[in-house]
PDB file of C-alpha atoms in Angstrom:
ATOM      1  CA  MET A  32     128.078  53.301 -45.442  1.00 95.00           C
ATOM      2  CA  PHE A  33     125.417  54.171 -47.976  1.00 98.00           C
ATOM      3  CA  ASP A  34     121.651  53.803 -48.037  1.00 98.00           C
ATOM      4  CA  LEU A  35     120.118  52.935 -51.376  1.00 98.00           C
ATOM      5  CA  GLU A  36     116.435  53.430 -52.006  1.00 98.00           C
ATOM      6  CA  PHE A  37     114.959  51.006 -54.527  1.00 98.00           C
ATOM      7  CA  ASP A  38     111.634  50.973 -56.349  1.00 97.00           C
ATOM      8  CA  LEU A  39     110.439  47.367 -56.517  1.00 97.00           C
ATOM      9  CA  ALA A  40     107.315  45.734 -57.835  1.00 97.00           C
ATOM     10  CA  ASN A  41     105.169  44.483 -54.945  1.00 97.00           C
ATOM     11  CA  ARG A  42     105.140  40.870 -56.176  1.00 97.00           C
ATOM     12  CA  PRO A  43     106.605  37.497 -55.272  1.00 97.00           C
ATOM     13  CA  GLY A  44     110.286  37.364 -56.246  1.00 97.00           C
ATOM     14  CA  ALA A  45     111.054  41.090 -56.376  1.00 97.00           C
ATOM     15  CA  LEU A  46     113.175  40.967 -53.231  1.00 97.00           C
ATOM     16  CA  ALA A  47     114.768  37.727 -54.431  1.00 98.00           C
ATOM     17  CA  ASP A  48     115.775  39.511 -57.651  1.00 98.00           C
ATOM     18  CA  LEU A  49     117.473  42.255 -55.640  1.00 98.00           C
ATOM     19  CA  GLY A  50     119.200  39.805 -53.312  1.00 98.00           C
ATOM     20  CA  GLU A  51     120.435  37.667 -56.198  1.00 98.00           C
ATOM     21  CA  ALA A  52     121.751  40.714 -58.062  1.00 98.00           C
ATOM     22  CA  MET A  53     123.774  41.741 -55.008  1.00 98.00           C
ATOM     23  CA  GLY A  54     124.977  38.166 -54.516  1.00 98.00           C
ATOM     24  CA  ARG A  55     126.222  37.930 -58.115  1.00 97.00           C
ATOM     25  CA  ALA A  56     128.124  41.183 -57.606  1.00 98.00           C
ATOM     26  CA  GLY A  57     129.564  40.110 -54.241  1.00 98.00           C
ATOM     27  CA  VAL A  58     127.816  43.007 -52.451  1.00 98.00           C
ATOM     28  CA  SER A  59     126.604  42.414 -48.874  1.00 97.00           C
ATOM     29  CA  PHE A  60     123.557  43.959 -47.255  1.00 98.00           C
ATOM     30  CA  GLU A  61     124.292  45.644 -43.915  1.00 97.00           C
ATOM     31  CA  GLY A  62     120.686  46.359 -42.873  1.00 96.00           C
ATOM     32  CA  GLY A  63     117.414  47.651 -44.233  1.00 96.00           C
ATOM     33  CA  GLY A  64     113.833  46.819 -45.040  1.00 96.00           C
ATOM     34  CA  VAL A  65     111.051  46.743 -47.616  1.00 97.00           C
ATOM     35  CA  PHE A  66     107.640  48.385 -47.330  1.00 95.00           C
ATOM     36  CA  GLY A  67     104.811  47.530 -49.714  1.00 95.00           C
ATOM     37  CA  GLN A  68     102.530  50.297 -50.969  1.00 92.00           C
ATOM     38  CA  GLY A  69      99.892  49.015 -53.380  1.00 96.00           C
ATOM     39  CA  ASP A  70     101.535  47.489 -56.450  1.00 97.00           C
ATOM     40  CA  ARG A  71     104.968  49.002 -55.622  1.00 97.00           C
ATOM     41  CA  ALA A  72     107.391  48.533 -52.761  1.00 97.00           C
ATOM     42  CA  VAL A  73     109.927  50.977 -51.367  1.00 97.00           C
ATOM     43  CA  ALA A  74     113.119  49.313 -50.192  1.00 97.00           C
ATOM     44  CA  HIS A  75     115.959  50.904 -48.235  1.00 98.00           C
ATOM     45  CA  PHE A  76     119.149  48.923 -47.695  1.00 98.00           C
ATOM     46  CA  LEU A  77     122.525  49.777 -46.218  1.00 98.00           C
ATOM     47  CA  PHE A  78     125.726  48.893 -48.095  1.00 98.00           C
ATOM     48  CA  GLN A  79     129.416  49.426 -47.448  1.00 97.00           C
ATOM     49  CA  ASP A  80     129.983  50.188 -51.147  1.00 97.00           C
ATOM     50  CA  GLY A  81     127.064  52.203 -52.435  1.00 97.00           C
ATOM     51  CA  GLU A  82     128.394  52.567 -55.968  1.00 97.00           C
ATOM     52  CA  ALA A  83     128.864  48.803 -56.360  1.00 98.00           C
ATOM     53  CA  ALA A  84     125.356  48.166 -55.012  1.00 98.00           C
ATOM     54  CA  GLN A  85     123.881  50.740 -57.363  1.00 98.00           C
ATOM     55  CA  ALA A  86     125.713  49.282 -60.363  1.00 98.00           C
ATOM     56  CA  ALA A  87     124.604  45.733 -59.470  1.00 98.00           C
ATOM     57  CA  ALA A  88     120.970  46.777 -59.143  1.00 98.00           C
ATOM     58  CA  GLU A  89     120.950  48.770 -62.352  1.00 98.00           C
ATOM     59  CA  ALA A  90     122.642  45.922 -64.255  1.00 97.00           C
ATOM     60  CA  ALA A  91     119.756  43.696 -63.129  1.00 97.00           C
ATOM     61  CA  GLY A  92     117.148  46.239 -64.250  1.00 97.00           C
ATOM     62  CA  ILE A  93     116.246  47.257 -60.686  1.00 98.00           C
ATOM     63  CA  ARG A  94     115.472  50.958 -60.312  1.00 97.00           C
ATOM     64  CA  VAL A  95     117.584  52.866 -57.797  1.00 98.00           C
ATOM     65  CA  VAL A  96     115.637  55.923 -56.635  1.00 97.00           C
ATOM     66  CA  ALA A  97     118.370  57.516 -54.530  1.00 97.00           C
ATOM     67  CA  LEU A  98     121.716  56.961 -52.857  1.00 97.00           C
ATOM     68  CA  HIS A  99     122.045  58.611 -49.434  1.00 96.00           C
ATOM     69  CA  GLU A 100     124.765  58.986 -46.841  1.00 95.00           C
ATOM     70  CA  PRO A 101     122.858  57.913 -43.731  1.00 97.00           C
ATOM     71  CA  LEU A 102     123.183  59.110 -40.182  1.00 96.00           C
ATOM     72  CA  ILE A 103     124.085  56.094 -38.029  1.00 97.00           C
ATOM     73  CA  ARG A 104     123.667  56.273 -34.286  1.00 97.00           C
ATOM     74  CA  ARG A 105     123.638  53.820 -31.392  1.00 94.00           C
ATOM     75  CA  LEU A 106     120.729  53.951 -28.994  1.00 93.00           C
ATOM     76  CA  LYS A 107     121.188  52.804 -25.414  1.00 89.00           C
ATOM     77  CA  GLN A 108     119.751  49.321 -25.920  1.00 85.00           C
ATOM     78  CA  GLY A 109     117.266  48.229 -23.288  1.00 88.00           C
ATOM     79  CA  THR A 110     116.523  51.775 -22.140  1.00 91.00           C
ATOM     80  CA  PRO A 111     112.896  52.694 -22.821  1.00 95.00           C
ATOM     81  CA  GLY A 112     112.292  55.967 -24.630  1.00 95.00           C
ATOM     82  CA  GLN A 113     115.475  56.098 -26.694  1.00 94.00           C
ATOM     83  CA  LEU A 114     113.736  56.255 -30.067  1.00 95.00           C
ATOM     84  CA  GLY A 115     111.433  58.977 -28.784  1.00 96.00           C
ATOM     85  CA  ALA A 116     114.355  60.951 -27.371  1.00 96.00           C
ATOM     86  CA  ILE A 117     116.420  60.929 -30.557  1.00 97.00           C
ATOM     87  CA  ALA A 118     113.341  61.622 -32.700  1.00 97.00           C
ATOM     88  CA  ARG A 119     112.460  64.555 -30.419  1.00 98.00           C
ATOM     89  CA  ALA A 120     116.006  65.929 -30.637  1.00 98.00           C
ATOM     90  CA  LEU A 121     115.714  65.855 -34.420  1.00 98.00           C
ATOM     91  CA  ALA A 122     112.245  67.411 -34.398  1.00 98.00           C
ATOM     92  CA  ASP A 123     113.395  70.186 -32.059  1.00 98.00           C
ATOM     93  CA  ALA A 124     116.204  70.921 -34.545  1.00 98.00           C
ATOM     94  CA  GLY A 125     113.659  71.151 -37.370  1.00 98.00           C
ATOM     95  CA  VAL A 126     114.862  67.922 -38.978  1.00 98.00           C
ATOM     96  CA  ASN A 127     112.428  65.537 -40.652  1.00 98.00           C
ATOM     97  CA  ILE A 128     113.186  61.797 -40.573  1.00 98.00           C
ATOM     98  CA  LEU A 129     112.546  60.410 -44.056  1.00 97.00           C
ATOM     99  CA  THR A 130     113.530  56.801 -43.347  1.00 96.00           C
ATOM    100  CA  GLN A 131     114.514  54.879 -40.223  1.00 96.00           C
ATOM    101  CA  TYR A 132     115.694  51.285 -39.786  1.00 96.00           C
ATOM    102  CA  SER A 133     118.383  49.275 -37.989  1.00 94.00           C
ATOM    103  CA  ASP A 134     121.553  47.712 -39.308  1.00 95.00           C
ATOM    104  CA  HIS A 135     123.043  44.301 -38.529  1.00 94.00           C
ATOM    105  CA  HIS A 136     124.878  45.795 -35.532  1.00 93.00           C
ATOM    106  CA  ASN A 137     121.687  47.102 -33.872  1.00 91.00           C
ATOM    107  CA  ARG A 138     122.502  50.680 -34.778  1.00 95.00           C
ATOM    108  CA  LEU A 139     119.852  53.179 -35.821  1.00 96.00           C
ATOM    109  CA  VAL A 140     120.039  54.202 -39.481  1.00 97.00           C
ATOM    110  CA  LEU A 141     118.392  57.517 -40.348  1.00 97.00           C
ATOM    111  CA  ILE A 142     117.848  59.338 -43.616  1.00 97.00           C
ATOM    112  CA  CYS A 143     117.002  62.949 -42.799  1.00 98.00           C
ATOM    113  CA  ASP A 144     116.097  66.000 -44.855  1.00 97.00           C
ATOM    114  CA  ARG A 145     118.834  68.125 -43.233  1.00 96.00           C
ATOM    115  CA  PRO A 146     121.869  65.840 -42.722  1.00 96.00           C
ATOM    116  CA  GLU A 147     124.193  68.401 -41.122  1.00 96.00           C
ATOM    117  CA  ALA A 148     121.573  69.576 -38.632  1.00 98.00           C
ATOM    118  CA  ALA A 149     120.647  65.949 -37.919  1.00 98.00           C
ATOM    119  CA  ALA A 150     124.264  65.054 -37.158  1.00 97.00           C
ATOM    120  CA  GLU A 151     124.622  67.992 -34.785  1.00 97.00           C
ATOM    121  CA  ALA A 152     121.304  67.309 -33.006  1.00 97.00           C
ATOM    122  CA  THR A 153     122.198  63.650 -32.358  1.00 97.00           C
ATOM    123  CA  ARG A 154     125.812  63.889 -31.200  1.00 95.00           C
ATOM    124  CA  ALA A 155     124.802  62.412 -27.815  1.00 92.00           C
ATOM    125  CA  TRP A 156     124.022  59.114 -29.587  1.00 94.00           C
ATOM    126  CA  GLU A 157     127.278  58.850 -31.522  1.00 90.00           C
ATOM    127  CA  ASP A 158     128.648  56.200 -29.194  1.00 73.00           C
ATOM    128  CA  GLY A 159     125.467  54.999 -27.517  1.00 54.00           C
ATOM    129  CA  ARG A 160     125.622  57.235 -24.448  1.00 50.00           C
TER     130      ARG A 160
END
């Protein structure tokens, strides 16, 4: 899986443009979200084929800021405190969470500044323990 970060205009139709570009290319979204900030929006979406998603966006004139290999973990659903626990484990390892969202399978998707340290610090959540 790959996380792509997009720079979108914060206007009606910007997300539609992205969705239509992926549809034309046959690329499916696996999770993500969009966050408006003034006249721009930052979008992070998860794709099985990051290169195909990047090519589709760029062909449509949509700016791709970055392509990341995300850390994907499963929290124990229904157990209070799981997000705090995994975030604390990362903080204690000196890892900063840059982006966090969920995918279509209710897994936690994380983009971190230190991927190897993040993977090691969150091993307990690899299978949702």
